[in-house]
Amino acid sequence: MSEAMNIHPGTTAAVAVHHDGHGHHQSFISKYIFSQDHKTISKQFLITGIIWAMIGGLFSVLFRLQLGFPDQSFPILETFFGHWAKGGHIQPEFYYALITMHGTILVFFVLTAGMSGTFANFLIPLQVGARDMASPFLNMLSYWFFFLASIIMLTSLFISTGPAAGGWTIYPPLSALGEASAGSIHGMDYWIISMAMFIVSSLLGGINYITTILNMRTRGMSMTRMPLTMWALLFTAILGVLSFPVLLSGVLLLFFDRNLGTSFYLSDIVVNGQILPNEGGSAILFQHLFWFLGHPEVYIIILPAMGIVSEILSVNSRKPIFGYMAMVGSLFAITILAFLVWAHHMFVTGLNPFLGSVFVLLTLLIAVPSAIKVFNWLTTIWRGNIRFTPATLFSIGFVSLFISGGLTGIFVGNSTIDIHIHDTMFIVAHFHIVMGVAAFFGMFSGLYHWFPKMFGRYMNNTLGYIHFWVTIVGAYLIFWPMHYQGLAGMPRRYLDKSGWASFNQFTELDKMITIVTIIVFAVQLMFVFNFFYSIFKGRKVNKLNPWGATTLEWTTPIRPGHGNWEGEIPEVHRWAYDYGKDGRDFIPQTEKIGENESKH
């Protein structure tokens, strides 16, 4: 049978002729820099994301130093940051810039591009049975637009007036007026241009992911035979394609207000006693546009982690995933509801109370599919023959964080309570646990699990266990106490709260949080060492399928070339979770269903 005949009808001929990449010689530049191989592109996204994670994490350490020890001087800060840390104290403008860049970098550049760019690129062709993405060229462009966005954002850190400093949500009028702060002069323009490039990257990637999953599945790979990772990445891509253009329009209008004299978001503004000519705009309009992307963005970050965790818990429990169709249905429900809850970020804007109650109902409804997922994860590992690999531990840690962080979401989803705790440390605690740390746990889980397939070597397990335990204990020590600070009314984004007598009770707590933050950041540096050391010096993989998994990626060579399979693409005969069936440990998707095989 010819290779072309073994391609799903939606596959292009251009992809079909790739085979395993040995057909023509590639230069270093075409193979590693401007590569069109989805596996190489995923590694480019991953390594760029790791670099950004280190920068974003370092920023959090810097502003935690200020929060934990507001009276102490750190001369080394002045050495590195000059007038931004005059006398060893972080200055207010620089503090706000650190907060802004920390949020922007980790939400968009690490947990969106780093997560989806890595796992969607790497796993989609391998798990659905395709030679490559639907359009390898667009795939390459998606990375280079992300790289360009990274360079522009990085450059903004070095301009004399400093990077954007309007909070990661960049609300006008602070972000719309250059006179408002040093960070609003040039840094904000850099932020807007960088985000525009980032959104182009996300759209190119998302269209490619959707097309590949829908059109390029191998023979026998029906939608209901796909691993849950594929469903999660499909819904993630749909969310991104539908919501990111809204943010693009929002920031472009902000750019016009800043540079072309328009008044989309500005009206009746007085600066230093001078009335600005802007009339008719509404800052609330920007909030609608931002959060129409901003809330789906939460699920763009968390859905890939959900898919990864579902796969890894099933593989390492040696049990079928519990409630496969319920898991798919809950992913679908989350995707729909993600578009209907954006105004719960806006309860304090003077929102009509009846409209607020509608958004409260929709927000609380999203707990139902989330609870279904948690129940199914717990029942998957219940009485399983669990292998406690670092990937398994991070997956279980994800479930723990998702439960505890999700429970606090019931508070902030209720408008009457949210009005009290809005913009307090409670909000910081909630979204860092349920979205930030939990999503990182999903990412770490996926990296430890698929590292052997990515690089043909294993990561060091001992360092992996240290990484897990210090990170999960540290995460709870850092963020759980912040809930109590928020309930007491402690505001977020203030660089020095020592002037409030009511918050003096938290002085020692803030010191503890800062010390734990430094320890957790140091352990992430250990993970980075483990990652890069293992690429070159890790224990070599000598089995095609080291975890005993059923999915297609483990049927390729240990180090697959461009084209993934050397011969024909395997045909699929069963779903992705046949573990412990008929007395067998696992049955690969490629094995035909036997005559005497049980139905369940």
XYZ file of C-alpha atoms in Angstrom:
600
model
C 0.000 0.000 0.000
C 1.441 3.388 -0.948
C 2.091 6.013 1.707
C -0.465 8.404 0.181
C -3.177 5.767 0.558
C -2.510 5.579 4.296
C -3.446 9.205 4.877
C -6.809 10.430 6.129
C -8.804 12.143 3.320
C -8.134 15.564 4.865
C -4.352 15.169 4.650
C -2.460 17.189 2.087
C -0.127 15.491 -0.340
C 2.696 17.766 0.754
C 2.642 16.243 4.216
C 2.256 12.689 2.937
C 5.667 12.618 1.217
C 7.701 13.565 4.301
C 8.260 10.017 5.591
C 10.913 10.090 8.297
C 12.859 13.105 7.138
C 15.761 11.212 5.519
C 14.717 12.035 1.971
C 16.679 15.282 1.631
C 19.533 16.988 3.433
C 18.627 19.914 5.686
C 21.016 22.635 6.774
C 21.364 23.507 10.473
C 19.253 26.637 9.914
C 16.382 24.819 8.166
C 16.443 21.894 10.609
C 16.745 23.675 13.967
C 16.024 27.399 13.523
C 13.408 27.764 10.790
C 12.222 24.203 11.255
C 8.849 23.015 9.981
C 8.974 19.818 12.067
C 6.287 20.059 14.755
C 8.557 18.360 17.317
C 11.334 20.921 16.890
C 8.841 23.800 16.990
C 7.393 22.440 20.253
C 10.900 22.451 21.771
C 11.395 26.048 20.586
C 8.161 27.075 22.335
C 9.191 25.110 25.441
C 12.688 26.557 25.816
C 11.483 30.110 25.101
C 8.734 29.561 27.701
C 11.276 28.313 30.273
C 13.415 31.431 29.767
C 10.345 33.645 30.239
C 9.294 31.659 33.324
C 12.665 32.355 34.923
C 12.348 36.087 34.172
C 8.732 36.261 35.401
C 9.568 34.229 38.504
C 12.551 36.463 39.295
C 10.256 39.516 39.149
C 7.990 37.932 41.760
C 10.997 37.354 44.040
C 11.969 41.027 43.663
C 8.580 42.430 44.620
C 8.166 39.872 47.414
C 11.436 41.224 48.891
C 9.770 44.623 49.004
C 6.534 43.242 50.515
C 8.257 41.055 53.099
C 10.936 43.525 54.170
C 9.629 47.032 53.335
C 11.981 48.739 55.823
C 15.153 46.945 54.778
C 17.617 48.151 52.171
C 19.085 45.795 49.565
C 22.067 47.638 47.965
C 22.469 44.860 45.364
C 19.133 45.955 43.855
C 20.521 49.445 43.214
C 23.595 47.878 41.605
C 21.421 46.043 39.070
C 18.462 48.394 38.640
C 19.931 51.854 39.262
C 17.376 54.589 39.944
C 14.542 52.036 39.893
C 15.873 50.779 43.261
C 17.352 53.954 44.713
C 18.978 53.376 48.100
C 18.297 49.636 47.845
C 14.511 50.183 47.959
C 12.286 49.312 44.998
C 10.641 52.546 43.846
C 6.830 52.682 43.450
C 6.927 53.019 39.621
C 9.328 50.086 39.302
C 7.270 47.982 41.723
C 4.172 48.443 39.587
C 6.182 47.640 36.447
C 7.393 44.399 38.080
C 3.792 43.438 38.929
C 2.667 44.219 35.372
C 5.435 42.316 33.630
C 5.197 39.354 36.029
C 1.500 38.908 35.225
C 1.878 39.474 31.489
C 4.843 37.131 31.124
C 3.430 34.238 33.128
C -0.169 34.409 31.871
C 0.551 34.924 28.176
C 4.140 33.997 27.384
C 4.555 30.998 29.705
C 1.170 29.446 30.534
C -0.407 30.170 27.134
C 2.384 30.041 24.535
C 4.654 27.829 26.638
C 1.907 25.326 27.498
C -0.151 25.126 24.285
C 2.810 25.827 22.003
C 4.750 22.946 23.533
C 2.143 20.240 24.037
C -0.224 20.980 21.145
C 2.693 21.062 18.712
C 4.351 17.990 20.093
C 1.378 15.733 20.811
C -1.290 16.458 18.192
C 0.376 14.827 15.133
C 1.819 12.010 17.274
C -1.435 11.136 19.060
C -3.853 11.465 16.119
C -1.485 9.734 13.671
C -0.280 12.469 11.310
C 3.079 13.154 9.664
C 3.002 16.784 10.793
C 0.638 19.701 11.292
C -1.856 20.644 8.582
C 0.412 23.566 7.636
C 4.015 23.165 8.837
C 4.861 26.590 7.387
C 2.151 28.390 9.406
C 3.312 26.390 12.383
C 6.824 27.761 11.953
C 5.420 31.289 11.575
C 3.440 30.911 14.806
C 6.659 30.339 16.733
C 8.522 33.220 15.080
C 5.680 35.654 15.757
C 5.885 34.532 19.397
C 9.661 35.023 19.314
C 9.197 38.516 17.831
C 6.654 39.334 20.568
C 9.195 38.117 23.130
C 11.962 40.324 21.747
C 9.704 43.423 21.784
C 8.533 42.732 25.357
C 12.109 42.049 26.478
C 13.286 45.288 24.874
C 10.704 47.235 26.871
C 12.507 46.166 30.066
C 15.548 48.212 29.042
C 14.088 51.529 27.860
C 14.819 54.558 30.068
C 11.194 55.143 31.127
C 10.733 51.475 31.991
C 8.301 48.777 30.835
C 4.498 48.960 30.964
C 3.271 49.691 34.477
C -0.512 49.617 34.397
C -1.101 46.181 35.886
C -1.295 43.116 33.611
C -4.911 44.062 32.809
C -3.667 47.501 31.572
C -6.872 49.334 32.452
C -7.262 52.843 31.020
C -7.009 55.694 31.770
C -3.706 54.781 33.477
C -2.555 52.862 30.395
C -4.021 55.360 27.908
C -2.240 58.493 29.142
C 1.513 58.935 28.870
C 1.376 61.519 31.657
C -0.080 58.974 34.093
C 3.203 57.241 34.967
C 6.689 56.563 33.611
C 5.595 53.104 32.461
C 2.783 54.617 30.406
C 5.125 56.690 28.235
C 6.839 54.223 25.857
C 6.630 50.919 27.711
C 2.897 50.643 27.125
C 3.309 50.996 23.351
C 5.877 48.202 23.415
C 3.423 46.106 25.447
C 0.611 46.660 22.930
C 2.779 45.875 19.878
C 4.222 42.792 21.570
C 0.740 41.531 22.486
C -0.471 42.079 18.912
C 2.389 39.861 17.647
C 1.610 37.312 20.373
C -2.066 37.168 19.334
C -1.107 36.593 15.687
C 1.086 33.707 16.880
C -1.776 32.234 18.937
C -4.241 32.464 16.044
C -1.866 30.829 13.551
C -1.209 28.023 16.023
C -4.865 27.581 16.997
C -6.115 27.308 13.410
C -3.417 24.718 12.727
C -4.272 22.650 15.815
C -8.004 22.588 15.013
C -7.431 21.672 11.362
C -4.966 18.917 12.182
C -7.216 17.255 14.766
C -10.343 17.455 12.594
C -8.818 16.541 9.214
C -5.633 14.523 9.671
C -6.458 11.660 11.997
C -5.141 8.295 10.871
C -7.455 5.499 9.724
C -9.621 4.254 12.587
C -8.958 7.292 14.813
C -12.547 8.431 15.311
C -13.164 11.421 17.580
C -14.255 9.141 20.421
C -11.016 7.164 20.201
C -8.867 10.245 20.718
C -6.967 10.624 24.010
C -8.399 13.303 26.324
C -5.290 15.397 25.671
C -6.505 15.851 22.092
C -9.994 16.924 23.199
C -8.507 19.387 25.683
C -6.130 20.888 23.107
C -8.925 21.088 20.508
C -11.220 23.034 22.858
C -8.276 25.210 23.953
C -7.546 26.147 20.348
C -11.238 26.928 19.686
C -11.307 29.206 22.760
C -8.197 31.034 21.563
C -9.364 31.513 17.970
C -12.706 32.947 19.122
C -11.513 35.161 21.993
C -8.027 36.491 21.174
C -9.264 38.739 18.320
C -11.389 40.589 20.909
C -8.280 41.452 22.953
C -6.509 42.473 19.751
C -9.295 44.943 18.952
C -9.215 46.199 22.552
C -5.482 46.925 22.605
C -5.515 48.446 19.097
C -8.188 50.925 20.205
C -6.010 51.656 23.246
C -3.077 52.289 20.890
C -5.261 54.728 18.928
C -6.239 56.552 22.131
C -2.594 56.848 23.076
C -1.193 57.949 19.739
C -3.940 59.168 17.385
C -6.056 61.381 19.650
C -9.153 59.147 19.676
C -11.431 58.763 22.721
C -12.574 55.150 22.847
C -11.738 54.823 26.542
C -11.213 58.429 27.676
C -13.705 61.033 28.798
C -13.682 63.997 31.215
C -10.078 63.474 32.322
C -8.230 66.102 34.370
C -4.419 65.883 34.631
C -2.558 68.355 36.875
C -5.491 70.744 36.766
C -5.714 70.638 32.961
C -8.896 69.272 31.344
C -8.107 66.939 28.447
C -10.159 67.338 25.246
C -11.217 63.661 25.187
C -14.982 63.116 25.412
C -17.419 60.244 25.015
C -15.148 57.303 25.798
C -15.658 54.648 28.446
C -12.969 52.889 30.466
C -15.580 50.211 31.214
C -15.661 49.329 27.489
C -12.024 48.270 27.739
C -12.834 46.032 30.706
C -15.529 44.275 28.664
C -13.147 43.727 25.753
C -10.276 42.623 27.986
C -12.267 40.170 30.089
C -14.123 38.719 27.107
C -10.680 37.324 26.318
C -9.472 37.327 29.921
C -11.859 34.729 31.248
C -11.590 32.265 28.345
C -7.839 32.837 28.808
C -8.100 31.185 32.242
C -9.374 28.046 30.507
C -6.927 28.372 27.604
C -4.332 27.918 30.360
C -6.049 25.221 32.438
C -7.681 22.973 29.770
C -4.356 21.627 28.360
C -3.293 20.840 31.936
C -6.596 18.980 32.460
C -6.000 16.872 29.356
C -2.389 16.101 30.324
C -3.389 15.121 33.877
C -6.216 12.867 32.606
C -3.775 10.982 30.388
C -1.009 10.648 32.990
C -3.284 9.560 35.854
C -4.756 6.807 33.673
C -1.347 5.587 32.411
C 0.221 5.544 35.869
C -2.808 4.101 37.680
C -2.899 1.253 35.115
C -6.649 1.806 34.861
C -8.972 3.133 32.139
C -9.942 6.763 32.576
C -13.219 6.897 34.494
C -16.147 8.377 32.528
C -14.481 9.186 29.190
C -17.581 10.739 27.582
C -18.392 12.662 30.781
C -14.854 14.080 30.645
C -15.330 15.151 27.019
C -18.749 16.628 27.859
C -17.361 18.575 30.810
C -14.546 19.980 28.640
C -17.208 21.088 26.141
C -19.371 22.632 28.890
C -16.382 24.529 30.311
C -15.591 25.828 26.807
C -19.137 27.173 26.344
C -19.449 28.653 29.855
C -16.005 30.294 29.588
C -17.545 32.821 27.161
C -20.507 33.622 29.413
C -18.871 34.671 32.680
C -16.500 37.552 31.844
C -18.437 40.216 33.791
C -17.804 38.496 37.136
C -14.514 40.438 36.969
C -16.592 43.625 36.856
C -18.984 43.403 39.821
C -17.512 46.623 41.274
C -17.946 48.708 38.094
C -21.550 49.653 38.847
C -22.912 46.660 36.961
C -26.715 46.365 37.051
C -27.492 44.092 40.052
C -29.871 41.887 38.038
C -27.249 41.441 35.318
C -24.743 40.714 38.068
C -26.962 37.933 39.399
C -27.052 36.346 35.915
C -23.252 36.293 35.827
C -23.175 34.879 39.371
C -25.411 31.988 38.248
C -23.324 31.274 35.135
C -20.106 31.498 37.150
C -21.302 29.035 39.760
C -22.583 26.714 37.006
C -19.020 26.221 35.772
C -18.368 24.404 39.055
C -20.500 21.497 37.779
C -18.278 20.343 34.874
C -15.223 21.116 37.009
C -16.572 18.863 39.790
C -17.270 16.092 37.243
C -13.625 16.215 36.183
C -12.359 16.105 39.778
C -14.658 13.170 40.600
C -13.458 11.269 37.516
C -9.768 11.888 38.292
C -10.227 10.639 41.840
C -12.148 7.555 40.710
C -9.494 6.846 38.064
C -6.767 6.563 40.706
C -9.076 4.891 43.258
C -7.702 1.367 43.898
C -5.335 1.792 40.971
C -1.891 0.216 40.834
C -0.317 3.656 41.052
C 3.275 4.297 39.976
C 4.438 7.400 41.833
C 6.627 8.910 39.124
C 7.317 12.677 39.261
C 4.682 13.059 36.499
C 2.092 11.203 38.626
C 2.861 13.308 41.702
C 2.500 16.564 39.779
C -0.809 15.304 38.326
C -2.146 14.463 41.798
C -0.827 17.843 42.993
C -2.761 19.475 40.153
C -5.989 17.849 41.340
C -5.313 19.002 44.916
C -4.663 22.598 43.823
C -7.651 22.592 41.479
C -9.958 21.505 44.303
C -8.663 23.947 46.937
C -8.315 26.858 44.508
C -11.691 26.118 42.942
C -13.466 26.216 46.301
C -12.323 29.799 46.875
C -13.781 30.615 43.462
C -17.239 30.170 44.986
C -16.473 33.232 47.143
C -15.272 35.482 44.321
C -18.008 34.283 41.958
C -20.649 35.648 44.335
C -21.145 39.373 43.674
C -22.081 40.290 47.270
C -18.889 38.755 48.671
C -16.721 39.814 45.739
C -17.488 43.495 46.333
C -15.722 43.153 49.712
C -12.730 41.061 48.571
C -12.258 42.508 45.072
C -8.705 43.794 44.498
C -7.522 42.304 47.793
C -4.912 39.606 48.397
C -7.778 37.062 48.383
C -7.996 37.438 44.591
C -4.229 36.996 44.253
C -4.402 33.819 46.349
C -7.385 32.378 44.449
C -6.163 32.741 40.892
C -2.555 31.838 41.665
C -3.602 28.515 43.190
C -6.334 27.511 40.747
C -4.790 28.873 37.558
C -1.132 29.746 38.072
C 0.354 26.985 40.228
C -2.132 24.313 39.098
C -1.365 25.026 35.423
C 2.367 24.840 36.148
C 1.795 21.464 37.811
C 0.061 20.269 34.643
C 2.979 21.524 32.575
C 5.599 19.895 34.838
C 3.616 16.666 34.786
C 3.590 16.637 30.982
C 7.302 17.451 30.755
C 8.365 14.623 33.080
C 6.058 12.190 31.246
C 6.873 13.022 27.608
C 10.512 14.038 28.104
C 11.701 10.534 26.996
C 9.743 10.942 23.742
C 10.976 14.517 23.239
C 14.678 13.915 23.839
C 15.269 10.146 24.010
C 16.467 10.421 27.635
C 14.968 10.453 31.129
C 15.018 13.312 33.599
C 16.545 12.648 37.019
C 13.814 11.201 39.278
C 15.378 12.212 42.594
C 15.545 15.855 41.547
C 11.973 15.448 40.265
C 10.713 14.303 43.674
C 12.501 17.177 45.439
C 11.027 19.548 42.862
C 7.496 18.291 43.530
C 7.499 18.267 47.324
C 9.161 21.641 47.802
C 6.929 23.230 45.151
C 3.581 21.953 46.453
C 4.350 22.661 50.120
C 5.789 26.044 49.134
C 2.792 26.916 46.950
C 0.359 26.336 49.806
C 2.572 28.223 52.284
C 2.798 31.180 49.900
C -0.783 31.508 48.695
C -3.052 29.984 51.348
C -2.278 32.673 54.013
C -3.062 35.383 51.444
C -6.732 34.420 51.664
C -6.781 35.580 55.282
C -4.995 38.810 54.382
C -7.637 39.437 51.718
C -10.546 38.728 54.045
C -9.029 41.317 56.407
C -9.147 43.812 53.536
C -5.452 43.942 52.623
C -5.239 45.442 49.108
C -3.146 43.898 46.339
C -0.474 45.807 44.359
C 0.533 48.077 47.284
C 4.286 48.053 47.793
C 4.288 49.001 51.484
C 1.423 48.215 53.849
C 3.362 48.916 57.054
C 1.574 52.280 57.438
C -1.749 50.543 58.185
C -2.113 49.581 61.844
C -4.818 47.071 60.865
C -2.343 45.098 58.735
C 0.550 45.012 61.214
C -0.642 41.594 62.340
C 0.540 40.228 58.972
C 4.125 41.550 59.113
C 5.705 38.239 60.136
C 3.435 36.335 57.757
C 4.649 38.449 54.835
C 8.268 37.737 55.807
C 7.528 33.995 55.842
C 5.832 34.173 52.443
C 8.838 36.023 50.990
C 11.359 33.492 52.345
C 9.313 30.556 51.014
C 9.027 32.323 47.624
C 12.839 32.492 47.385
C 13.157 28.791 48.294
C 10.502 27.740 45.730
C 12.159 29.857 43.031
C 15.519 28.216 43.806
C 13.916 24.778 43.351
C 12.563 25.859 39.942
C 16.173 26.710 39.003
C 17.041 23.140 40.043
C 14.307 21.880 37.688
C 15.770 23.962 34.849
C 19.201 22.426 35.555
C 17.637 18.933 35.570
C 15.868 19.675 32.284
C 18.874 20.938 30.332
C 21.360 18.494 31.904
C 19.064 15.556 31.094
C 18.772 16.585 27.436
C 22.488 15.855 27.013
C 23.478 13.592 29.920
C 20.256 11.921 31.086
C 19.820 8.151 31.165
C 19.066 6.978 27.626
C 15.666 5.508 26.751
C 16.029 1.933 25.482
C 12.330 1.006 25.131
C 9.845 2.321 22.584
C 7.118 2.462 25.236
C 8.760 3.043 28.648
C 5.514 3.833 30.511
C 3.438 1.019 28.993
C 0.981 3.501 27.412
C -1.621 2.686 24.756
C -1.444 5.844 22.624
C 0.140 6.259 19.185
C 3.119 8.461 20.100
C 4.819 5.443 21.706
C 4.711 3.482 18.417
C 7.224 5.818 16.735
C 11.012 5.309 16.947
C 12.632 6.462 20.209
C 13.927 9.567 18.409
C 11.412 10.006 15.540
C 12.509 11.908 12.444
C 10.432 14.430 10.507
C 7.396 12.396 9.508
C 7.247 10.482 12.806
C 6.740 6.920 11.471
C 9.330 5.290 9.218
C 6.819 3.103 7.425
C 3.070 3.400 7.158
C 1.126 5.317 9.791
C -0.463 2.749 12.162
C -4.185 2.102 12.010
C -6.254 2.520 15.193
C -8.682 -0.162 16.363
C -9.687 0.846 19.892
C -9.975 3.743 22.340
C -6.975 5.173 24.207
C -7.499 3.657 27.667
C -7.454 -0.152 27.497
C -5.582 -0.801 30.755
C -6.070 -3.908 32.901
C -8.457 -5.497 30.399
C -8.866 -9.287 30.189
C -5.910 -9.778 32.518
C -3.523 -7.728 30.346
C -1.620 -4.720 31.686
C -2.349 -2.602 28.593
C -3.469 -3.024 25.000
C -2.135 -0.498 22.434
C -4.616 1.389 20.239
C -3.061 -0.255 17.195
C -3.960 -3.826 18.275
C -7.041 -5.272 16.601
C -9.992 -6.253 18.788
C -9.902 -10.023 19.338
C -12.858 -12.319 18.726
C -12.991 -13.414 22.363
C -12.249 -9.992 23.829
C -14.712 -8.685 26.397
C -16.726 -5.612 25.513
C -15.930 -3.709 28.710
